[in-house]
Tab-separated table of C-alpha atoms and ligand atoms in Angstrom:
chain	number	residue	atom	x	y	z
A	1	MET	CA	237.232	126.336	50.517
A	2	GLN	CA	237.047	126.690	54.299
A	3	GLU	CA	240.198	126.189	56.335
A	4	LEU	CA	239.971	123.856	59.336
A	5	LEU	CA	241.206	125.505	62.553
A	6	LEU	CA	240.289	123.038	65.291
A	7	GLU	CA	239.337	119.385	65.275
A	8	VAL	CA	238.300	117.473	68.386
A	9	LYS	CA	238.452	113.735	67.730
A	10	ASP	CA	236.790	111.062	69.836
A	11	LEU	CA	237.408	112.962	73.088
A	12	GLU	CA	236.647	111.006	76.227
A	13	ILE	CA	236.959	112.568	79.702
A	14	ASN	CA	236.134	111.066	83.089
A	15	PHE	CA	236.133	112.587	86.570
A	16	TYR	CA	237.169	110.270	89.407
A	17	THR	CA	235.036	111.382	92.359
A	18	TYR	CA	234.101	109.824	95.722
A	19	ARG	CA	230.660	109.093	94.295
A	20	GLY	CA	232.130	107.172	91.371
A	21	VAL	CA	233.470	107.823	87.886
A	22	VAL	CA	231.633	110.656	86.128
A	23	ARG	CA	231.616	109.827	82.389
A	24	ALA	CA	231.647	113.496	81.362
A	25	LEU	CA	232.572	113.247	77.666
A	26	ASN	CA	231.710	110.136	75.715
A	27	GLY	CA	233.763	110.328	72.487
A	28	VAL	CA	233.027	113.873	71.281
A	29	ASN	CA	233.880	114.955	67.717
A	30	LEU	CA	233.887	118.546	66.533
A	31	ARG	CA	235.365	120.567	63.639
A	32	ILE	CA	235.580	124.360	63.625
A	33	ASN	CA	236.697	126.329	60.573
A	34	LYS	CA	238.785	129.485	60.553
A	35	GLY	CA	236.696	132.661	60.881
A	36	GLU	CA	233.587	130.811	62.032
A	37	PHE	CA	231.194	131.780	64.826
A	38	PHE	CA	230.389	128.329	66.218
A	39	GLY	CA	227.879	127.703	69.003
A	40	LEU	CA	227.979	124.773	71.408
A	41	VAL	CA	224.643	124.363	73.141
A	42	GLY	CA	223.121	122.029	75.719
A	43	GLU	CA	221.829	121.844	79.271
A	44	THR	CA	224.070	122.395	82.294
A	45	GLY	CA	226.313	119.376	82.829
A	46	CYS	CA	226.190	118.153	79.207
A	47	GLY	CA	229.957	118.613	78.725
A	48	LYS	CA	230.231	121.976	76.956
A	49	SER	CA	232.597	123.621	79.441
A	50	VAL	CA	234.618	120.420	79.911
A	51	THR	CA	235.174	120.415	76.144
A	52	ALA	CA	236.368	124.036	76.348
A	53	SER	CA	238.736	123.220	79.239
A	54	ALA	CA	240.168	120.322	77.253
A	55	ILE	CA	240.815	122.599	74.256
A	56	LEU	CA	243.009	124.700	76.561
A	57	ASN	CA	244.383	121.503	78.148
A	58	LEU	CA	243.051	122.715	81.503
A	59	VAL	CA	241.241	119.583	82.676
A	60	GLN	CA	242.293	119.293	86.314
A	61	ASN	CA	242.382	116.456	88.808
A	62	PRO	CA	240.062	114.523	89.435
A	63	GLY	CA	239.356	114.893	85.706
A	64	ARG	CA	241.312	112.779	83.236
A	65	ILE	CA	241.428	112.845	79.446
A	66	GLU	CA	241.127	109.130	78.675
A	67	LYS	CA	241.467	109.314	74.917
A	68	GLY	CA	241.098	111.520	71.900
A	69	GLU	CA	242.920	114.244	70.041
A	70	ILE	CA	242.562	118.024	69.899
A	71	ILE	CA	244.172	119.190	66.680
A	72	PHE	CA	244.698	122.935	66.561
A	73	LYS	CA	246.338	124.320	63.406
A	74	GLY	CA	247.523	120.786	62.615
A	75	ILE	CA	249.112	120.082	66.029
A	76	ASP	CA	247.664	117.842	68.768
A	77	ILE	CA	247.398	120.114	71.827
A	78	LEU	CA	247.135	117.070	74.093
A	79	LYS	CA	250.638	115.987	73.077
A	80	MET	CA	252.196	119.365	73.887
A	81	SER	CA	254.021	119.917	77.194
A	82	LYS	CA	252.496	122.246	79.809
A	83	GLU	CA	255.300	124.705	79.097
A	84	GLU	CA	254.627	124.680	75.320
A	85	ILE	CA	250.922	125.256	75.876
A	86	ARG	CA	251.549	128.091	78.323
A	87	LYS	CA	254.107	129.734	76.027
A	88	ASP	CA	252.541	129.234	72.590
A	89	ILE	CA	248.822	128.508	72.924
A	90	ARG	CA	246.981	129.644	76.055
A	91	GLY	CA	246.447	133.415	76.204
A	92	LYS	CA	248.053	133.859	72.802
A	93	GLU	CA	246.543	131.596	70.143
A	94	ILE	CA	243.491	130.574	72.182
A	95	THR	CA	241.872	132.831	74.783
A	96	MET	CA	238.724	132.516	76.847
A	97	ILE	CA	236.108	134.796	78.348
A	98	MET	CA	233.999	133.579	81.260
A	99	GLN	CA	230.496	133.933	82.633
A	100	TYR	CA	231.522	136.143	85.591
A	101	PRO	CA	234.071	138.662	84.290
A	102	ILE	CA	234.403	140.560	87.580
A	103	ALA	CA	235.498	137.333	89.286
A	104	ALA	CA	237.912	136.576	86.432
A	105	LEU	CA	239.607	139.997	86.558
A	106	ASN	CA	242.305	140.702	89.157
A	107	PRO	CA	240.640	142.865	91.861
A	108	VAL	CA	243.831	144.647	92.952
A	109	ILE	CA	245.139	145.760	89.555
A	110	ASN	CA	243.402	148.500	87.595
A	111	ASN	CA	241.663	147.552	84.338
A	112	GLY	CA	244.167	149.260	82.078
A	113	GLU	CA	247.192	147.633	83.706
A	114	GLN	CA	245.602	144.175	83.389
A	115	ILE	CA	245.257	144.603	79.626
A	116	SER	CA	248.755	146.131	79.312
A	117	GLU	CA	250.227	143.202	81.271
A	118	ALA	CA	248.546	140.716	78.908
A	119	LEU	CA	250.035	142.591	75.952
A	120	ILE	CA	253.545	142.759	77.432
A	121	ALA	CA	253.444	139.068	78.427
A	122	ASN	CA	252.424	137.856	74.992
A	123	ILE	CA	253.743	140.214	72.349
A	124	ASP	CA	256.921	142.192	71.782
A	125	ILE	CA	255.796	145.634	72.939
A	126	THR	CA	257.126	148.386	75.240
A	127	LYS	CA	255.223	149.587	78.340
A	128	ASN	CA	254.314	152.884	76.645
A	129	GLU	CA	253.099	151.141	73.499
A	130	ALA	CA	251.077	148.676	75.615
A	131	GLU	CA	249.369	151.534	77.485
A	132	LYS	CA	248.465	153.242	74.190
A	133	ARG	CA	247.194	149.987	72.686
A	134	THR	CA	245.125	149.348	75.848
A	135	ILE	CA	243.160	152.564	75.290
A	136	GLU	CA	242.637	151.630	71.611
A	137	LEU	CA	241.369	148.190	72.634
A	138	LEU	CA	238.929	149.678	75.153
A	139	LYS	CA	237.617	151.976	72.389
A	140	GLU	CA	237.267	148.989	70.035
A	141	VAL	CA	234.977	147.231	72.512
A	142	ASN	CA	232.852	150.407	72.684
A	143	ILE	CA	233.838	151.529	76.164
A	144	PRO	CA	232.993	155.199	76.711
A	145	GLU	CA	235.712	157.265	78.431
A	146	PRO	CA	238.354	154.528	78.004
A	147	GLU	CA	241.062	156.495	79.852
A	148	LYS	CA	238.821	156.733	82.940
A	149	ILE	CA	237.824	153.048	82.788
A	150	ALA	CA	241.501	152.086	82.403
A	151	ARG	CA	242.281	153.815	85.713
A	152	GLN	CA	239.368	152.147	87.528
A	153	TYR	CA	239.324	148.730	89.233
A	154	PRO	CA	237.055	145.773	88.322
A	155	HIS	CA	234.700	146.319	91.291
A	156	GLN	CA	233.852	149.774	89.906
A	157	LEU	CA	232.479	148.291	86.668
A	158	SER	CA	229.002	147.037	85.792
A	159	GLY	CA	228.759	143.406	84.581
A	160	GLY	CA	228.469	144.483	80.944
A	161	MET	CA	231.418	146.868	81.199
A	162	ALA	CA	233.563	144.226	82.946
A	163	GLN	CA	232.748	141.761	80.145
A	164	ARG	CA	233.909	144.358	77.588
A	165	VAL	CA	237.186	144.824	79.507
A	166	MET	CA	237.593	141.026	79.530
A	167	ILE	CA	236.910	140.834	75.778
A	168	ALA	CA	239.452	143.635	75.145
A	169	MET	CA	242.052	141.708	77.167
A	170	MET	CA	241.347	138.408	75.430
A	171	LEU	CA	241.536	140.031	71.984
A	172	SER	CA	244.728	141.930	72.794
A	173	THR	CA	246.927	139.162	71.375
A	174	LYS	CA	244.731	138.729	68.271
A	175	PRO	CA	244.010	135.068	69.072
A	176	SER	CA	243.052	132.596	66.355
A	177	LEU	CA	240.310	131.203	68.623
A	178	LEU	CA	238.293	132.966	71.310
A	179	ILE	CA	236.238	130.684	73.550
A	180	ALA	CA	233.282	132.501	75.110
A	181	ASP	CA	231.858	130.371	77.944
A	182	GLU	CA	228.338	131.631	78.787
A	183	PRO	CA	229.526	135.237	78.233
A	184	THR	CA	226.079	136.812	78.598
A	185	THR	CA	224.375	134.581	81.172
A	186	ALA	CA	225.043	136.946	84.083
A	187	LEU	CA	223.990	140.087	82.154
A	188	ASP	CA	220.681	141.935	81.691
A	189	VAL	CA	218.884	141.188	78.411
A	190	SER	CA	219.671	144.550	76.765
A	191	ILE	CA	223.359	144.284	77.727
A	192	GLN	CA	223.405	140.660	76.483
A	193	ALA	CA	222.400	141.864	73.015
A	194	GLN	CA	225.134	144.522	73.033
A	195	VAL	CA	227.825	142.016	74.034
A	196	LEU	CA	226.667	139.478	71.405
A	197	ASN	CA	226.654	142.172	68.696
A	198	LEU	CA	230.127	143.212	69.790
A	199	LEU	CA	231.391	139.616	69.491
A	200	LYS	CA	229.836	139.351	65.999
A	201	ASP	CA	231.587	142.565	64.895
A	202	LEU	CA	234.903	141.422	66.345
A	203	VAL	CA	234.861	138.133	64.387
A	204	VAL	CA	234.972	140.223	61.212
A	205	LYS	CA	237.293	142.956	62.467
A	206	TYR	CA	239.895	140.640	64.034
A	207	ASN	CA	239.398	137.757	61.600
A	208	THR	CA	239.172	135.533	64.659
A	209	THR	CA	237.102	132.407	65.287
A	210	ILE	CA	234.634	132.204	68.159
A	211	LEU	CA	233.461	129.128	70.020
A	212	LEU	CA	230.404	130.282	71.957
A	213	ILE	CA	229.269	128.001	74.772
A	214	THR	CA	225.747	128.488	76.052
A	215	HIS	CA	222.713	126.690	77.461
A	216	ASP	CA	220.492	129.189	75.616
A	217	LEU	CA	219.539	128.286	72.049
A	218	SER	CA	218.144	131.784	71.464
A	219	VAL	CA	221.639	133.239	72.105
A	220	VAL	CA	223.045	130.868	69.479
A	221	ALA	CA	220.246	131.837	67.061
A	222	GLU	CA	221.288	135.505	67.385
A	223	THR	CA	224.926	134.963	66.576
A	224	CYS	CA	226.249	131.664	65.265
A	225	GLU	CA	226.778	130.289	61.781
A	226	ARG	CA	227.035	126.651	62.836
A	227	VAL	CA	225.849	124.881	65.948
A	228	GLY	CA	226.727	121.725	67.869
A	229	VAL	CA	224.136	120.292	70.263
A	230	MET	CA	225.398	118.269	73.226
A	231	TYR	CA	223.478	115.955	75.520
A	232	ALA	CA	224.900	114.128	78.553
A	233	GLY	CA	228.487	114.090	77.256
A	234	ASP	CA	227.622	113.277	73.637
A	235	MET	CA	227.514	115.466	70.557
A	236	VAL	CA	224.092	114.636	69.127
A	237	GLU	CA	223.693	117.048	66.208
A	238	ILE	CA	225.877	119.500	64.279
A	239	GLY	CA	224.822	121.720	61.427
A	240	GLU	CA	224.371	125.181	60.026
A	241	LEU	CA	222.181	127.388	62.190
A	242	LYS	CA	219.274	127.384	59.721
A	243	HIS	CA	219.294	123.558	59.617
A	244	ILE	CA	219.291	123.279	63.388
A	245	ILE	CA	216.587	125.903	63.955
A	246	ASP	CA	214.304	125.225	60.972
A	247	ASN	CA	214.862	121.522	60.461
A	248	PRO	CA	216.182	119.919	63.667
A	249	LYS	CA	216.602	116.170	63.334
A	250	HIS	CA	217.585	114.829	66.737
A	251	PRO	CA	214.638	114.399	69.149
A	252	TYR	CA	216.604	116.266	71.847
A	253	THR	CA	217.263	119.266	69.567
A	254	ARG	CA	213.583	119.307	68.616
A	255	GLY	CA	212.723	119.281	72.319
A	256	LEU	CA	215.053	122.227	72.998
A	257	ILE	CA	213.507	124.242	70.161
A	258	ASN	CA	209.957	123.444	71.259
A	259	ALA	CA	210.833	124.794	74.692
A	260	ILE	CA	211.778	128.255	73.331
A	261	PRO	CA	208.993	130.847	73.608
A	262	SER	CA	207.879	132.253	70.227
A	263	GLU	CA	204.907	134.092	68.703
A	264	LYS	CA	203.800	130.949	66.835
A	265	ARG	CA	204.024	128.695	69.892
A	266	THR	CA	201.142	129.195	72.305
A	267	LYS	CA	202.187	126.342	74.600
A	268	LEU	CA	205.769	125.499	75.507
A	269	GLN	CA	206.634	121.819	75.506
A	270	GLU	CA	208.950	120.360	78.094
A	271	ILE	CA	211.359	117.498	77.500
A	272	LYS	CA	210.094	114.669	79.690
A	273	GLY	CA	212.363	113.337	82.424
A	274	SER	CA	215.667	114.816	83.554
A	275	VAL	CA	219.331	114.816	82.602
A	276	PRO	CA	220.947	111.497	83.646
A	277	ASP	CA	223.522	111.090	86.369
A	278	LEU	CA	226.782	110.613	84.479
A	279	VAL	CA	228.168	108.344	87.200
A	280	ASN	CA	225.782	105.795	85.803
A	281	PRO	CA	224.766	107.023	82.326
A	282	PRO	CA	222.136	105.226	80.229
A	283	SER	CA	223.522	102.591	77.868
A	284	GLY	CA	223.521	103.094	74.082
A	285	CYS	CA	222.012	106.447	73.159
A	286	ARG	CA	222.142	108.412	76.414
A	287	PHE	CA	218.887	110.171	75.483
A	288	HIS	CA	216.876	106.942	75.241
A	289	PRO	CA	215.093	107.138	78.670
A	290	ARG	CA	213.576	110.508	77.590
A	291	CYS	CA	213.001	109.760	73.902
A	292	THR	CA	209.511	108.965	72.615
A	293	PHE	CA	211.046	107.275	69.515
A	294	ALA	CA	213.398	104.936	71.409
A	295	LYS	CA	213.625	101.374	70.085
A	296	SER	CA	215.580	98.415	71.381
A	297	VAL	CA	218.799	99.175	69.458
A	298	CYS	CA	218.884	102.641	71.076
A	299	LYS	CA	219.512	101.005	74.465
A	300	GLN	CA	222.271	98.748	73.188
A	301	LYS	CA	224.714	100.793	71.128
A	302	LYS	CA	225.602	104.460	70.763
A	303	PRO	CA	224.434	105.678	67.304
A	304	GLN	CA	227.089	106.981	64.923
A	305	MET	CA	227.103	110.494	63.487
A	306	LEU	CA	225.505	110.405	60.027
A	307	GLU	CA	225.252	113.171	57.445
A	308	VAL	CA	221.519	113.609	56.828
A	309	GLU	CA	221.917	116.588	54.522
A	310	LYS	CA	224.944	118.623	53.422
A	311	ASN	CA	226.968	119.593	56.516
A	312	HIS	CA	224.178	118.421	58.835
A	313	LEU	CA	225.188	115.515	61.082
A	314	VAL	CA	222.985	113.644	63.526
A	315	SER	CA	223.643	110.811	65.957
A	316	CYS	CA	220.300	108.974	66.028
A	317	TYR	CA	218.966	105.632	64.806
A	318	LEU	CA	215.947	107.368	63.231
A	319	TYR	CA	218.278	108.285	60.350
A	320	ASP	CA	220.287	105.074	60.147
A	321	GLY	CA	218.682	103.141	57.283
A	322	GLN	CA	220.380	99.910	58.327
A	323	LYS	CA	218.661	99.685	61.705
B	1	SF4	FE1	215.767	108.485	70.379
B	1	SF4	FE2	216.973	106.261	69.583
B	1	SF4	FE3	217.445	108.539	68.309
B	1	SF4	FE4	218.403	108.145	70.763
B	1	SF4	S1	218.950	107.008	68.907
B	1	SF4	S2	217.411	109.960	70.021
B	1	SF4	S3	216.733	106.980	71.706
B	1	SF4	S4	215.489	107.440	68.439
């Protein structure tokens, strides 16, 4: 039986901007089990990174969490004080790697010291032990000449090497959940594959759980066991990777898959229209202006998530027998 690690319940987040209220998350639900490699996929602006920020309780002004719960190991993170989150959760139980590692690393501290500092700040360890463990961590993320890299500064690293340093730092506290937000987007294709393979190996080695956020369904197909597809602030489909890739149910997921180049596909199909402005999102199913199957109910009410096969959930009236 799988153990539930994280549950996001009915999460609603708005951003109060000069242009109006951006309805960024529209009641998102998500469950991630311990030891899973879970992928969250969707176009830019669909709410993936906002969801990740909320999991770390990092949604900043003008953003506001309007309602919902984020239950991590049985405790609602949103009810914890800033101090409790800083002390017990962020950087310890949940860590995050970003798209641009060189920008995320401190430019004036050498790579080794940055990892040692993370160790000393979060676990009971002496300076000497932290320095030794830093070299071990750099070896574990396949960095050649780890002692040399430890003495260097972030600007001396390639993008792929900087991402490995970042991964070493974020794994240093053996977190229960590692959030990887577009970790390979800024890297060359061959380096992307190396970083994804490294993350896959580390899930097993560290018995950690990974939430991979990406706009690229082919990245998810390389790595994840389960996938959530988001569109315009809604979770529209969740299922095991093989269900999502081989038997997608939601018209948006089908559109995403038809847009991926493959040997079988001679012509790529685009999804008609464009992502809506979330200051004034479409009523009902937010995908309805772009959906060739839209019917009148789709414009009136948001469809519920329904289980269409075991562990495969879809939010679409095509599968709601009552409509
Ligand atoms: Fe299309 Fe309606 Fe399904 Fe939305 S609910 S994806 S508009 S058929």
